Short mmCIF file of C-alpha atoms and ligand atoms in Angstrom, two decimals:
data_model
loop_
_atom_site.label_atom_id
_atom_site.label_comp_id
_atom_site.label_asym_id
_atom_site.label_seq_id
_atom_site.Cartn_x
_atom_site.Cartn_y
_atom_site.Cartn_z
CA MET A 1 290.12 -41.40 -17.45
CA ASP A 2 293.56 -42.80 -16.53
CA GLU A 3 293.68 -39.47 -14.15
CA LEU A 4 290.52 -39.80 -12.88
CA LEU A 5 291.05 -43.33 -11.54
CA GLU A 6 294.40 -42.85 -10.37
CA HIS A 7 293.07 -39.82 -8.24
CA PHE A 8 290.41 -41.95 -6.85
CA GLU A 9 292.94 -44.66 -5.79
CA ARG A 10 295.22 -41.94 -4.39
CA THR A 11 292.75 -40.70 -2.17
CA VAL A 12 291.98 -44.27 -1.04
CA GLU A 13 295.41 -45.43 -0.15
CA ARG A 14 296.08 -41.83 1.59
CA ASP A 15 293.14 -42.99 3.70
CA GLN A 16 291.10 -39.59 2.57
CA ARG A 17 287.60 -39.80 2.15
CA ILE A 18 285.68 -40.17 -1.24
CA GLU A 19 282.71 -37.74 -1.52
CA PRO A 20 279.57 -37.62 -3.30
CA ARG A 21 280.95 -34.62 -6.11
CA ASP A 22 284.34 -37.22 -6.82
CA TRP A 23 284.62 -39.41 -9.50
CA MET A 24 284.65 -43.06 -8.83
CA PRO A 25 284.60 -46.41 -10.52
CA GLU A 26 280.89 -47.70 -11.36
CA GLY A 27 281.82 -50.91 -9.31
CA TYR A 28 283.07 -48.91 -6.22
CA ARG A 29 279.61 -47.16 -6.46
CA LYS A 30 277.75 -50.25 -7.06
CA THR A 31 278.97 -52.47 -4.54
CA LEU A 32 278.14 -49.24 -1.81
CA ILE A 33 274.82 -48.65 -3.02
CA ARG A 34 274.22 -52.73 -2.67
CA GLN A 35 276.04 -52.63 0.81
CA ILE A 36 274.51 -49.61 2.64
CA ALA A 37 270.82 -50.22 1.25
CA GLN A 38 271.33 -53.69 2.47
CA HIS A 39 272.45 -52.06 5.85
CA ALA A 40 269.65 -49.37 5.82
CA HIS A 41 266.86 -52.43 5.06
CA SER A 42 268.71 -54.32 8.32
CA GLU A 43 267.65 -51.03 10.59
CA ILE A 44 264.34 -51.06 9.29
CA ILE A 45 263.38 -54.65 9.03
CA GLY A 46 265.31 -54.79 12.43
CA MET A 47 262.50 -52.84 14.11
CA GLN A 48 259.95 -55.71 13.82
CA PRO A 49 261.35 -58.71 16.31
CA GLU A 50 261.63 -55.95 19.25
CA GLY A 51 258.68 -53.79 18.16
CA ALA A 52 256.51 -57.06 18.76
CA TRP A 53 257.40 -56.38 22.60
CA ILE A 54 256.45 -52.70 22.91
CA THR A 55 252.87 -53.07 23.87
CA ARG A 56 254.11 -56.18 26.54
CA ALA A 57 256.89 -54.60 27.78
CA PRO A 58 256.57 -55.30 31.97
CA SER A 59 256.76 -51.95 33.24
CA LEU A 60 256.87 -48.33 32.00
CA ARG A 61 260.25 -47.96 32.15
CA ARG A 62 261.03 -51.38 30.15
CA LYS A 63 258.62 -49.95 27.76
CA ALA A 64 260.08 -46.41 27.37
CA ILE A 65 263.23 -47.90 26.94
CA LEU A 66 261.97 -50.09 23.92
CA LEU A 67 260.48 -47.46 22.24
CA ALA A 68 263.41 -45.30 22.36
CA LYS A 69 265.65 -48.00 20.98
CA VAL A 70 263.16 -49.06 18.20
CA GLN A 71 262.94 -45.48 17.25
CA ASP A 72 266.85 -44.79 17.00
CA GLU A 73 266.89 -48.05 14.62
CA ALA A 74 264.41 -45.81 12.46
CA GLY A 75 266.50 -43.14 12.64
CA HIS A 76 269.84 -45.69 11.25
CA GLY A 77 267.86 -46.46 8.62
CA LEU A 78 267.07 -42.89 7.39
CA TYR A 79 270.44 -41.77 7.62
CA LEU A 80 271.82 -44.80 5.91
CA TYR A 81 268.85 -44.15 2.81
CA ALA A 82 270.11 -40.61 2.92
CA ALA A 83 273.90 -41.99 2.46
CA THR A 84 272.68 -44.00 -0.68
CA GLU A 85 270.57 -40.90 -2.36
CA THR A 86 274.15 -39.33 -2.59
CA LEU A 87 275.29 -42.22 -4.66
CA GLY A 88 272.38 -41.42 -7.56
CA VAL A 89 269.62 -43.76 -6.40
CA ASP A 90 266.19 -42.97 -5.04
CA ARG A 91 264.91 -44.25 -1.54
CA SER A 92 261.47 -45.07 -2.79
CA GLU A 93 263.33 -47.33 -5.54
CA LEU A 94 265.16 -49.31 -2.85
CA THR A 95 262.30 -49.67 -0.45
CA GLU A 96 260.15 -51.00 -3.47
CA ASN A 97 263.73 -53.59 -3.83
CA LEU A 98 263.26 -54.55 -0.38
CA ILE A 99 259.19 -55.40 -0.78
CA GLU A 100 260.05 -57.03 -4.24
CA GLY A 101 262.91 -59.03 -2.32
CA LYS A 102 265.60 -57.82 -4.79
CA GLN A 103 267.50 -56.77 -2.02
CA LYS A 104 268.45 -58.39 1.33
CA TYR A 105 268.67 -57.18 4.83
CA SER A 106 270.73 -59.24 7.97
CA SER A 107 269.50 -63.04 8.18
CA ILE A 108 269.16 -62.22 11.76
CA PHE A 109 265.98 -60.45 11.88
CA ASN A 110 264.41 -63.88 10.05
CA TYR A 111 264.09 -65.15 13.90
CA PRO A 112 261.12 -64.80 16.03
CA THR A 113 261.31 -63.43 19.64
CA PRO A 114 258.75 -65.54 21.96
CA SER A 115 259.86 -64.38 24.93
CA PHE A 116 260.74 -61.06 26.56
CA ALA A 117 264.45 -62.19 27.23
CA ASP A 118 264.86 -61.97 23.39
CA VAL A 119 264.80 -58.21 24.00
CA GLY A 120 267.85 -58.17 26.35
CA VAL A 121 269.77 -61.00 23.92
CA ILE A 122 269.11 -59.15 20.83
CA GLY A 123 270.54 -55.83 22.58
CA TRP A 124 273.38 -57.94 24.02
CA LEU A 125 274.50 -60.05 21.19
CA VAL A 126 272.62 -58.76 17.85
CA ASP A 127 273.17 -55.01 18.72
CA GLY A 128 276.84 -56.10 20.05
CA ALA A 129 277.32 -57.82 16.85
CA ALA A 130 276.67 -54.67 14.83
CA ILE A 131 279.15 -52.61 16.78
CA CYS A 132 281.94 -55.22 15.86
CA ASN A 133 280.80 -54.87 12.29
CA GLN A 134 280.17 -50.69 12.06
CA VAL A 135 282.67 -49.52 14.29
CA PRO A 136 285.78 -50.17 11.41
CA LEU A 137 282.86 -48.82 8.78
CA CYS A 138 283.21 -45.27 10.77
CA ARG A 139 286.60 -45.20 8.50
CA THR A 140 285.19 -46.64 5.55
CA SER A 141 286.26 -44.91 2.35
CA TYR A 142 282.99 -43.30 1.65
CA GLY A 143 282.31 -40.10 3.51
CA PRO A 144 278.60 -39.85 3.96
CA TYR A 145 278.70 -43.75 4.85
CA ALA A 146 281.39 -43.22 7.40
CA ARG A 147 279.88 -40.00 9.03
CA ALA A 148 276.52 -41.76 9.10
CA MET A 149 277.87 -44.73 11.48
CA ILE A 150 279.89 -42.06 13.61
CA ARG A 151 276.67 -41.23 15.13
CA VAL A 152 275.11 -44.88 14.26
CA CYS A 153 277.54 -46.59 16.63
CA LYS A 154 277.15 -44.29 19.65
CA GLU A 155 273.41 -45.28 19.59
CA GLU A 156 274.18 -48.93 19.30
CA SER A 157 276.44 -48.97 22.19
CA PHE A 158 273.53 -47.75 24.26
CA HIS A 159 271.52 -50.22 22.78
CA GLN A 160 273.95 -53.13 23.88
CA ARG A 161 274.26 -51.76 27.24
CA GLN A 162 270.45 -51.68 27.72
CA GLY A 163 270.10 -55.28 26.67
CA TYR A 164 272.84 -56.29 29.06
CA GLU A 165 271.15 -54.08 31.85
CA LEU A 166 267.79 -55.93 31.04
CA LEU A 167 269.57 -59.58 31.23
CA MET A 168 271.57 -58.71 34.69
CA THR A 169 268.41 -57.72 36.12
CA MET A 170 266.52 -60.72 35.09
CA MET A 171 269.45 -63.02 35.97
CA ARG A 172 269.01 -61.80 39.72
CA GLY A 173 265.27 -62.71 39.31
CA SER A 174 263.26 -66.00 39.70
CA LYS A 175 264.70 -69.12 38.65
CA ALA A 176 262.12 -68.82 35.54
CA GLN A 177 264.02 -65.61 34.51
CA ARG A 178 267.12 -66.97 34.58
CA GLU A 179 265.84 -70.13 32.58
CA MET A 180 264.29 -67.46 29.95
CA VAL A 181 267.51 -65.64 29.49
CA GLN A 182 269.71 -69.06 28.99
CA ASP A 183 267.07 -70.19 26.65
CA SER A 184 267.00 -66.94 24.55
CA VAL A 185 271.04 -67.03 24.18
CA ASN A 186 270.82 -70.73 23.09
CA ARG A 187 268.65 -69.68 20.24
CA TRP A 188 270.65 -66.22 19.44
CA TRP A 189 274.35 -67.24 19.97
CA TRP A 190 274.66 -69.28 16.58
CA PRO A 191 272.50 -66.55 14.35
CA SER A 192 274.60 -63.52 15.80
CA LEU A 193 277.83 -65.14 14.90
CA MET A 194 276.50 -65.53 11.32
CA MET A 195 275.93 -61.86 11.47
CA PHE A 196 279.48 -61.50 9.91
CA GLY A 197 278.82 -63.61 7.12
CA PRO A 198 280.36 -66.45 5.53
CA PRO A 199 283.66 -67.72 6.13
CA ASP A 200 286.43 -65.67 4.50
CA GLY A 201 287.48 -68.43 1.90
CA ASP A 202 283.56 -68.36 0.92
CA SER A 203 283.12 -64.26 0.96
CA PRO A 204 284.18 -63.60 -2.68
CA ASN A 205 283.81 -59.72 -2.84
CA THR A 206 285.71 -59.42 0.47
CA ALA A 207 289.46 -58.64 -1.37
CA ARG A 208 287.89 -56.23 -3.72
CA SER A 209 285.93 -54.46 -0.83
CA MET A 210 289.34 -54.52 1.18
CA ALA A 211 291.08 -52.98 -1.64
CA TRP A 212 288.82 -49.89 -1.96
CA ARG A 213 288.76 -49.59 1.81
CA ILE A 214 284.91 -49.86 2.05
CA LYS A 215 285.64 -53.05 4.17
CA ARG A 216 288.66 -52.98 6.80
CA HIS A 217 288.46 -56.25 8.44
CA THR A 218 287.47 -59.53 7.06
CA ASN A 219 284.41 -61.47 8.32
CA ASP A 220 286.67 -63.70 10.28
CA GLU A 221 288.44 -61.35 11.78
CA LEU A 222 285.31 -59.62 12.93
CA ARG A 223 283.74 -62.88 14.22
CA GLN A 224 286.90 -64.10 16.26
CA LYS A 225 286.79 -60.29 17.88
CA PHE A 226 283.01 -60.79 18.55
CA VAL A 227 283.30 -64.21 20.49
CA ASP A 228 286.74 -62.75 22.33
CA MET A 229 284.17 -59.92 23.70
CA SER A 230 281.31 -62.15 24.32
CA VAL A 231 282.94 -64.45 26.49
CA PRO A 232 283.49 -62.85 29.89
CA GLN A 233 280.21 -60.92 29.32
CA ALA A 234 278.43 -64.22 29.03
CA GLU A 235 280.42 -65.49 32.46
CA LYS A 236 280.00 -62.32 34.08
CA LEU A 237 276.38 -62.71 33.36
CA GLY A 238 275.94 -66.41 34.48
CA VAL A 239 275.47 -68.02 31.37
CA THR A 240 276.74 -70.28 29.07
CA LEU A 241 277.10 -70.15 25.44
CA PRO A 242 275.60 -73.24 23.29
CA ASP A 243 279.18 -74.23 21.85
CA PRO A 244 281.01 -77.14 23.50
CA GLU A 245 284.29 -76.03 21.18
CA LEU A 246 284.68 -72.78 23.10
CA LYS A 247 287.74 -72.46 25.06
CA TRP A 248 290.56 -69.90 25.40
CA ASN A 249 293.38 -70.90 23.37
CA ALA A 250 296.87 -69.48 25.01
CA GLU A 251 298.97 -69.55 22.08
CA ARG A 252 296.62 -67.54 19.54
CA GLU A 253 295.51 -65.82 22.63
CA HIS A 254 291.91 -65.71 21.30
CA TYR A 255 288.75 -68.10 21.66
CA ASP A 256 288.71 -71.18 19.56
CA PHE A 257 285.10 -71.66 18.94
CA GLY A 258 283.11 -74.04 16.83
CA GLU A 259 281.55 -73.72 12.98
CA PRO A 260 278.33 -72.23 12.54
CA ASP A 261 275.86 -73.98 10.38
CA TRP A 262 276.72 -72.22 7.09
CA ALA A 263 273.87 -74.36 5.32
CA GLU A 264 271.10 -72.90 8.00
CA LEU A 265 272.15 -69.68 6.95
CA LYS A 266 272.27 -70.10 3.49
CA ARG A 267 268.81 -71.52 3.68
CA VAL A 268 267.69 -68.25 5.75
CA ILE A 269 269.21 -65.75 3.24
CA SER A 270 267.48 -67.16 0.56
CA GLY A 271 263.72 -67.03 2.16
CA ASP A 272 263.75 -70.27 4.07
CA GLY A 273 263.58 -68.56 7.63
CA ALA A 274 261.14 -68.74 10.34
CA CYS A 275 260.02 -65.62 9.46
CA ASN A 276 260.99 -64.16 6.16
CA ALA A 277 258.00 -63.80 4.43
CA GLU A 278 256.19 -62.06 7.58
CA ARG A 279 258.87 -59.45 8.03
CA VAL A 280 258.85 -58.48 4.33
CA GLU A 281 254.55 -58.65 4.47
CA HIS A 282 254.41 -56.51 7.37
CA ARG A 283 257.11 -53.96 5.35
CA ARG A 284 254.72 -53.94 2.56
CA ARG A 285 251.52 -53.39 4.78
CA ALA A 286 253.17 -50.44 6.64
CA HIS A 287 254.50 -48.66 3.12
CA GLU A 288 251.03 -48.84 1.68
CA ASP A 289 249.67 -47.54 4.91
CA GLY A 290 251.91 -44.79 5.08
CA ALA A 291 250.86 -43.54 1.38
CA TRP A 292 248.50 -40.99 2.11
CA VAL A 293 251.61 -39.43 4.46
CA ARG A 294 253.64 -39.07 1.30
CA GLU A 295 250.88 -37.63 -0.62
CA ALA A 296 250.19 -35.35 1.92
CA ALA A 297 254.00 -33.92 2.28
CA LEU A 298 254.23 -33.66 -1.56
CA ALA A 299 250.91 -31.60 -1.72
CA HIS A 300 252.08 -29.45 1.25
CA ALA A 301 255.48 -28.83 -0.55
CA ALA A 302 253.72 -28.12 -3.50
CA LYS A 303 251.57 -25.50 -1.89
CA LYS A 304 254.36 -23.81 -0.30
CA LYS A 305 256.38 -23.49 -3.57
CA GLY A 306 253.45 -21.53 -4.96
CA VAL A 307 252.77 -19.51 -2.21
CA ALA A 308 256.44 -18.41 -2.17
CA ALA A 309 256.36 -17.98 -5.87
FE1 FE2 B 1 270.97 -49.62 14.21
FE1 FE2 B 2 270.53 -51.12 17.64
#
């Protein structure tokens, strides 16, 4: 046992990957299942806020782009559920957990999308924050998760650019369009900062996850990186960010910024956001409506097996 643990720790220290065949501590396995499942659920639930605009996109071009983006998110969910299965859990069990409210997904998807500008702002800020979170995960210590992240990140950067390009187009449009963009930025800025999780002092699992090299940076480090990246982009776009404390700190060489409303984050995580019930209900319905597809696939597989025998 000591030898196995020592081998595990040495592998992590050398920055080599842990693979499904390797021995791993139970806590490491459980942490990964929780984190990857939560990530997979976020990709799947994350299809809903923007998916609501597919039938109302203002042109065929915008519809095609949005459709492709939402489909990418379905693919991300699929890779990630497959990655959790290498840890010995079943995907159907994880879907049950999501529907029963036993596992979480990112609180950002509990906010509504009342205007088409939200499609652009989600691409720019929400996918942008996801990139900050996920690029370091390409070097996470668990092999299947790290490899899934490489492809996911390539697609996320396409998502961010499509969002920014949409906003650029709207900012060159009418006054009403510019106001739609600004209103949407005002609504999404703070929830985007909350995507990095609670402040470091209030994040009890961070130290352990960093020691296991599952996590490579703290929540506050990643949040700072996101702010530093977003401010010049907002300037170029011609929108303001809704934070009076936001300003360049020459000494730190970073932007200073205000404190997000952590009580709001807690409230939304614990189920009291604008859309929590709607999102989970929609997922439950989609899962139930898809039962015949799962049954047909199983029947087809059984038939093929019979023919082969
Ligand atoms: Fe994604
Ligand atoms: Fe995305």
